[in-house]
Short mmCIF file of C-alpha atoms (C1' of nucleotides) in Angstrom, two decimals:
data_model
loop_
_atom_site.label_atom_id
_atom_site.label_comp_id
_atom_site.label_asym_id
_atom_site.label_seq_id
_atom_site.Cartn_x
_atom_site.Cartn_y
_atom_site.Cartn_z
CA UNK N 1267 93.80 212.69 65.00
CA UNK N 1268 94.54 209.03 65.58
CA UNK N 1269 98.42 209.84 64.07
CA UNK N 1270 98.53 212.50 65.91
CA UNK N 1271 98.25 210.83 69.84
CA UNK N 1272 100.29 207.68 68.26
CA UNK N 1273 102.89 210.17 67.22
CA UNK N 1274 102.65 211.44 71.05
CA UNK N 1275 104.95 209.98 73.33
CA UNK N 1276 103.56 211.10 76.68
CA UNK N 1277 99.93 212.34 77.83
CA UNK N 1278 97.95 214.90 76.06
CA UNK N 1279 94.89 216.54 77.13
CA UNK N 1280 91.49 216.75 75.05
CA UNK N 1281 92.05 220.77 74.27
CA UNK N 1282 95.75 219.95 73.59
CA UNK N 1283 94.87 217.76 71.22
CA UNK N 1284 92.01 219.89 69.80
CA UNK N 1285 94.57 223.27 69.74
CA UNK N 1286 97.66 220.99 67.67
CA UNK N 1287 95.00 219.70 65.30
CA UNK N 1288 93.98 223.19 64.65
CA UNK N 1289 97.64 224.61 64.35
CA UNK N 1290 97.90 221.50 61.70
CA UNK N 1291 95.18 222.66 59.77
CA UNK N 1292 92.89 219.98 60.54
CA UNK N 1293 90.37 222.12 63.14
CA UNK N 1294 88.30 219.47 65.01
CA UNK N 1295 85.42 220.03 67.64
CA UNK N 1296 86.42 219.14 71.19
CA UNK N 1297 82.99 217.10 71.08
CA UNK N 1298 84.48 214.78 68.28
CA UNK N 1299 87.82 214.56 70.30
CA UNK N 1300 86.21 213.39 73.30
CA UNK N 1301 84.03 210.93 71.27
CA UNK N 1302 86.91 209.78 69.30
CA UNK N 1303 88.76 209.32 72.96
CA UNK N 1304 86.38 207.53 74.26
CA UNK N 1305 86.22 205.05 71.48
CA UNK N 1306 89.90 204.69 71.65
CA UNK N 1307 89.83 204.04 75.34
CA UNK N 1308 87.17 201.60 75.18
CA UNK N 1309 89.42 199.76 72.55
CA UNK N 1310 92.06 199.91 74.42
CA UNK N 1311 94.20 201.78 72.41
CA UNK N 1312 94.72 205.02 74.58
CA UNK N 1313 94.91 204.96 78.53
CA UNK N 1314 93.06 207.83 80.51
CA UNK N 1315 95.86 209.64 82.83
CA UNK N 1316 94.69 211.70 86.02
CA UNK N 1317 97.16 213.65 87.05
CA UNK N 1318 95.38 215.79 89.65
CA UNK N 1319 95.06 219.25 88.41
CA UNK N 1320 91.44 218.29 87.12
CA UNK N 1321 92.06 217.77 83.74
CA UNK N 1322 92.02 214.21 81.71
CA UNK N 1323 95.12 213.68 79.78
CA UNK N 1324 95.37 210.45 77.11
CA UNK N 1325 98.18 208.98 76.02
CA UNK N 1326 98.44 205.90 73.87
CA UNK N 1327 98.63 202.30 74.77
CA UNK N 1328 102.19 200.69 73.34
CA UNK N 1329 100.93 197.58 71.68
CA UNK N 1330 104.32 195.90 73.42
CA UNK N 1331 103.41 196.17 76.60
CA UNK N 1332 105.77 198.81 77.88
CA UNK N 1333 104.24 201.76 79.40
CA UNK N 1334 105.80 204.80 81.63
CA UNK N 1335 104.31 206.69 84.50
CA UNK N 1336 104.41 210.05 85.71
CA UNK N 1337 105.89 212.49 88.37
CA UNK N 1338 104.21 216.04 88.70
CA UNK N 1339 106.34 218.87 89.67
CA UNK N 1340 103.95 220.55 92.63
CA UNK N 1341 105.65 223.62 92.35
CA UNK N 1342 105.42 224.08 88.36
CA UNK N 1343 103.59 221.49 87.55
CA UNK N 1344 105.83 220.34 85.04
CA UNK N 1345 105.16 216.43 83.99
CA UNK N 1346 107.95 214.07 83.77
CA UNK N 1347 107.70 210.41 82.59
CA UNK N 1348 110.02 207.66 84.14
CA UNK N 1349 109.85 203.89 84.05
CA UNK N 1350 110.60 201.18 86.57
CA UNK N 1351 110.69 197.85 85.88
CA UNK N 1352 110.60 196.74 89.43
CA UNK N 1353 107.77 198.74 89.98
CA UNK N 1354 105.82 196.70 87.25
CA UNK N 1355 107.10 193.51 89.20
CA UNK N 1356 105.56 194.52 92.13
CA UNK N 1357 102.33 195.29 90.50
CA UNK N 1358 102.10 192.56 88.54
CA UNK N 1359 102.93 190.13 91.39
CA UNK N 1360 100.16 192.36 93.05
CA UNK N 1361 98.02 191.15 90.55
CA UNK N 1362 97.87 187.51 92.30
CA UNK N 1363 96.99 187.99 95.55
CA UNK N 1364 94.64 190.77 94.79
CA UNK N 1365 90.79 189.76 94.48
CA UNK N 1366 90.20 192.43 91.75
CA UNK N 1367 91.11 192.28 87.93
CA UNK N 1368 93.61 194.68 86.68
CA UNK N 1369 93.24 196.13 83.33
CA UNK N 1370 95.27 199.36 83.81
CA UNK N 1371 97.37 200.53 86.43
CA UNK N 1372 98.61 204.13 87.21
CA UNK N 1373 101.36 205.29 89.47
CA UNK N 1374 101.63 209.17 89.92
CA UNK N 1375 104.12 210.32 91.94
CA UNK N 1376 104.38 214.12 93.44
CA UNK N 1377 106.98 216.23 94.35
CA UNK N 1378 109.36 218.90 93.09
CA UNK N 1379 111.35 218.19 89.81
CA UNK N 1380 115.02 218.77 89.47
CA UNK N 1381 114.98 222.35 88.68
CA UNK N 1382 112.72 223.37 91.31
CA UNK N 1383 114.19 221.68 93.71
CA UNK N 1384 118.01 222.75 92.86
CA UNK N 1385 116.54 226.42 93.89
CA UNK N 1386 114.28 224.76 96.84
CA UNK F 1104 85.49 218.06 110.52
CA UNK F 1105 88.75 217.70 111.32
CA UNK F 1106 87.34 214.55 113.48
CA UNK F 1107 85.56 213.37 111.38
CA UNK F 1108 88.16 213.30 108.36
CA UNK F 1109 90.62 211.76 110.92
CA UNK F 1110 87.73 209.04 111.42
CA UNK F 1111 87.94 207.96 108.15
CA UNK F 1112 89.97 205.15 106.98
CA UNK F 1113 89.26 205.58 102.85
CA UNK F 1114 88.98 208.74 100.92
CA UNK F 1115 85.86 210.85 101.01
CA UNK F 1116 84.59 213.41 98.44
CA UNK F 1117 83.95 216.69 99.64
CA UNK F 1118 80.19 216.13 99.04
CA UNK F 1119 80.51 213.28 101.19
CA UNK F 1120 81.92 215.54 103.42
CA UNK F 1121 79.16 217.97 103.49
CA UNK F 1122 76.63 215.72 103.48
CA UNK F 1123 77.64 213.31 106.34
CA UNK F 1124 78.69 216.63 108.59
CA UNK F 1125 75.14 217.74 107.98
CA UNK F 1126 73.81 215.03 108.99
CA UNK F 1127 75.28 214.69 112.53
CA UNK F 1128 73.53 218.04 113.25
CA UNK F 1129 76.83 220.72 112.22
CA UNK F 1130 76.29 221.67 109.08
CA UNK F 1131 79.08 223.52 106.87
CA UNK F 1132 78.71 224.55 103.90
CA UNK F 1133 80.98 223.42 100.72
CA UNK F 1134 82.92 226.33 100.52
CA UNK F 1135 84.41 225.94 104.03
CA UNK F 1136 84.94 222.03 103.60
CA UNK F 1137 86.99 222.77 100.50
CA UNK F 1138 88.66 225.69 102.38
CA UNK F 1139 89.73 223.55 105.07
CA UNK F 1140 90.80 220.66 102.55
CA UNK F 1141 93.29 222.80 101.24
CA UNK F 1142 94.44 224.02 104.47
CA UNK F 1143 95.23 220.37 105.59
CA UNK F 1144 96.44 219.61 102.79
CA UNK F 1145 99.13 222.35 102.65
CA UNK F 1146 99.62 220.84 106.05
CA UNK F 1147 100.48 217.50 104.81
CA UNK F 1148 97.83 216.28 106.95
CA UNK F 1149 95.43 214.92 104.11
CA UNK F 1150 95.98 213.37 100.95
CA UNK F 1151 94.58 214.07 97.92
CA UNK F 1152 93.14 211.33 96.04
CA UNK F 1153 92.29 211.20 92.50
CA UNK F 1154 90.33 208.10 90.89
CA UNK F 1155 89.82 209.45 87.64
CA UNK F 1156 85.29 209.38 87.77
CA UNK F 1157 85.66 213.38 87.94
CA UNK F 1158 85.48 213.87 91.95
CA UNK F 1159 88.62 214.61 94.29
CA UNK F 1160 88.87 212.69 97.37
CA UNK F 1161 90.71 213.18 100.31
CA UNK F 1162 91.44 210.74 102.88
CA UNK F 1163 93.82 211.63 105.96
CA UNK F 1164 97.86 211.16 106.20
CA UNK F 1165 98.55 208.18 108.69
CA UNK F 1166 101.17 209.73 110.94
CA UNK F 1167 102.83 206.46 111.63
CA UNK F 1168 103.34 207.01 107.57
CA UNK F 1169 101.52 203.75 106.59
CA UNK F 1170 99.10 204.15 103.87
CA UNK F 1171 97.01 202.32 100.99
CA UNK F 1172 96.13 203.06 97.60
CA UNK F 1173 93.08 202.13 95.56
CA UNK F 1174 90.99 199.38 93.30
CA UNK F 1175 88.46 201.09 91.30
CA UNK F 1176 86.26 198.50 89.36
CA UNK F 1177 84.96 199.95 86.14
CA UNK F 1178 82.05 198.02 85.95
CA UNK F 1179 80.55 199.43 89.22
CA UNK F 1180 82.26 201.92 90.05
CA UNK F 1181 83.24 200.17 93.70
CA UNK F 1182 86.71 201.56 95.49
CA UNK F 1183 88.76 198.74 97.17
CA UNK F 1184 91.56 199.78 99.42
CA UNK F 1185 94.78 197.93 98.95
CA UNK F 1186 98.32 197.66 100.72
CA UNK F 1187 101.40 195.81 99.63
CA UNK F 1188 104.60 196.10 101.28
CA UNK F 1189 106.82 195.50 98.13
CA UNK F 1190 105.02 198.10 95.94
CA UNK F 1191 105.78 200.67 98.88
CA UNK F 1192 109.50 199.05 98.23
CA UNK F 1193 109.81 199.69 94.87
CA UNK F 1194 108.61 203.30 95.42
CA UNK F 1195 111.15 204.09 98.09
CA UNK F 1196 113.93 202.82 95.99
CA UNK F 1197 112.78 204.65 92.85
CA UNK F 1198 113.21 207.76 95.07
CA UNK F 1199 117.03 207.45 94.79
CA UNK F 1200 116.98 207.35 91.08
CA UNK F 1201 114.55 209.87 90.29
CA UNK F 1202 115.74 213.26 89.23
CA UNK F 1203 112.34 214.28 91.44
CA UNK F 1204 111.42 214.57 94.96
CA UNK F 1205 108.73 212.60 96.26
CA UNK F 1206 106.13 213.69 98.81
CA UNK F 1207 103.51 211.59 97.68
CA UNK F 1208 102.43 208.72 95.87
CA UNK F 1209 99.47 207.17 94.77
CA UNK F 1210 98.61 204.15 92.92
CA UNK F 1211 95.37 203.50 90.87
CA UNK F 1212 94.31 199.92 89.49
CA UNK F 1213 91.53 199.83 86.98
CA UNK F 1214 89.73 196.32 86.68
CA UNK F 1215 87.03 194.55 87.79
CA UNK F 1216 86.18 193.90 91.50
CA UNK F 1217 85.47 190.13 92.97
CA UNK F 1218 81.76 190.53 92.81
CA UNK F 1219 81.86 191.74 88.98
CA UNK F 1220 84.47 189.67 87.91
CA UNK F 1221 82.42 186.67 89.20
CA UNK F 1222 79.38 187.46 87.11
CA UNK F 1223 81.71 188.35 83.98
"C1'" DG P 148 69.23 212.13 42.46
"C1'" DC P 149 67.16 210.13 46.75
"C1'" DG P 150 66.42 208.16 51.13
"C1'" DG P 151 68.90 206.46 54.82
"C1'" DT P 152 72.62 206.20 57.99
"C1'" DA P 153 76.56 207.70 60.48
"C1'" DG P 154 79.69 211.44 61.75
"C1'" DT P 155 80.49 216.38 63.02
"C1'" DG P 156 80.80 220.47 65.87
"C1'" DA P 157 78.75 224.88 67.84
"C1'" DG P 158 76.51 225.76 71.55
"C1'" DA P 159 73.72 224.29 75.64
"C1'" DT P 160 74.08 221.85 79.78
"C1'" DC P 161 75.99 219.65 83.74
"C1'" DG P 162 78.67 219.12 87.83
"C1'" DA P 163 82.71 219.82 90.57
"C1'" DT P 164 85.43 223.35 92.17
"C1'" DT P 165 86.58 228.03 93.14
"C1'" DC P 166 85.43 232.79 93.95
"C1'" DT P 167 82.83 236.68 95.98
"C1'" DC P 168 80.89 239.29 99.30
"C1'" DA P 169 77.82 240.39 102.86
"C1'" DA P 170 76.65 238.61 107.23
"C1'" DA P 171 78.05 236.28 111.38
"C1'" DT P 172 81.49 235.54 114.70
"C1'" DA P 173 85.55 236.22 117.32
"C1'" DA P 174 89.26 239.07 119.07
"C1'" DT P 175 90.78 243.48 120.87
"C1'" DG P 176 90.74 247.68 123.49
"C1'" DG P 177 89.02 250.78 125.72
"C1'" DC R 138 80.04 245.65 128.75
"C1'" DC R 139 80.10 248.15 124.34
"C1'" DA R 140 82.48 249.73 120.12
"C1'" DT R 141 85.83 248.63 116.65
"C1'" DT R 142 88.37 245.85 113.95
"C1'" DA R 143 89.91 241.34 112.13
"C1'" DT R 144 88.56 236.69 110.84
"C1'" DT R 145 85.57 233.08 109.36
"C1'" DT R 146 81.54 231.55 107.24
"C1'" DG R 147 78.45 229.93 103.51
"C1'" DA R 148 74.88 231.01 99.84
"C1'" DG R 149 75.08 231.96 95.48
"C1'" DA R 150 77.70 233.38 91.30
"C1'" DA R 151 81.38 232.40 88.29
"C1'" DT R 152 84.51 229.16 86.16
"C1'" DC R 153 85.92 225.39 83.63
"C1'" DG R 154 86.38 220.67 81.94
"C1'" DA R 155 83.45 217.19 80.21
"C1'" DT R 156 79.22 215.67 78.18
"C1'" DC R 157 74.99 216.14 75.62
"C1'" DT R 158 71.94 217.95 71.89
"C1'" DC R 159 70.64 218.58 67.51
"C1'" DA R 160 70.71 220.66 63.10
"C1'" DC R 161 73.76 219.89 59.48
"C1'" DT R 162 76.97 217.53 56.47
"C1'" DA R 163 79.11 213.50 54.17
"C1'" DC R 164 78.81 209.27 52.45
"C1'" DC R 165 76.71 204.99 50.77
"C1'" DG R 166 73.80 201.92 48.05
"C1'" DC R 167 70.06 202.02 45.11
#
DNA sequence: GCGGTAGTGAGATCGATTCTCAAATAATGG
DNA sequence: CCATTATTTGAGAATCGATCTCACTACCGC
């Protein structure tokens, strides 16, 4: 399960991830994917992604640093991924003057994606 | 309810909702404060708020288009409300590049807050 | 093998949200 | 006013993701 979210490049959710190890073969309780989540997020080695449509998606830390963030389509709720590096600048400068820690950060941005809104 | 969402200045839960509407003598029950929640929210006249602990907020949409995002502490669980002028820059000139419209945004740090990361 | 320990997962449980439906309320038209 | 028809309401049921329970398995050292 562990290869399977590093092999992921953007969020999955906990029955995704049960329902591909399954296809694989490899069937695995949802318990045991939520307990092996939570032990990965407490490591630090996945980050917990809320994108709004009530369920938890996971998606695994990069050990370099470099991390995307994601735009939900409100119409078909498809998921796209972007990065920004001055987006990271801000937050990190953010980071200073704010009198809170940051150990994650999240941006999620709504709207419509390209396709939907071509035929807006 | 409508007055007393627009009273608010962070995000409430529609419990909180409930509850605090109850207790100024009008009660209404959930299913009308999540009726109405969707209502204003198809309005643009809410904003949905998501800090990942499993409950949906919803705070109100500053007309004068001003708005803050959030500082949850994961040690106790405290919200702090945040603005910064340059993150709101770097979001309004993503807009251009994204392939995506935007009608909303919302930012989400995980750390700790002052008070927790004092005792650390 | 045997006792002990940790890991597993099917099913129970929980809690937020959504749905349902009968009752209450408001709007309409005599 | 009263009758009739639409609309709104909210208690409780249903749903669904997440968590918890616990009997069961797997593994380890002896």
């Amino acid at each position: 399960m562990i290869d399977l979210l590093a092999r992921q490049s953007c969020c999955l959710s906990a029955q995704e991830i049960s329902e591909r190890l399954g296809e694989s073969g490899r069937s695995v309780g949802l318990a045991s994917v939520y307990r092996a989540l939570e032990l990965l997020h407490e490591l630090a080695l996945v980050q917990r992604v809320d994108l709004g449509d009530g369920n938890t998606r996971y998606e695994p830390i990069q050990p370099g640093g470099e991390h995307h963030h994601h735009a939900v389509c409100d119409r078909c709720g498809r998921v796209t991924a972007f990065e920004d590096r001055s987006l990271e600048t801000a937050l990190e400068r953010l980071a200073g003057r704010l009198h809170h820690s940051i150990s994650a950060h999240e941006v999620v941005i709504h709207g419509n994606c390209e396709r939907c809104s071509e035929r807006a």
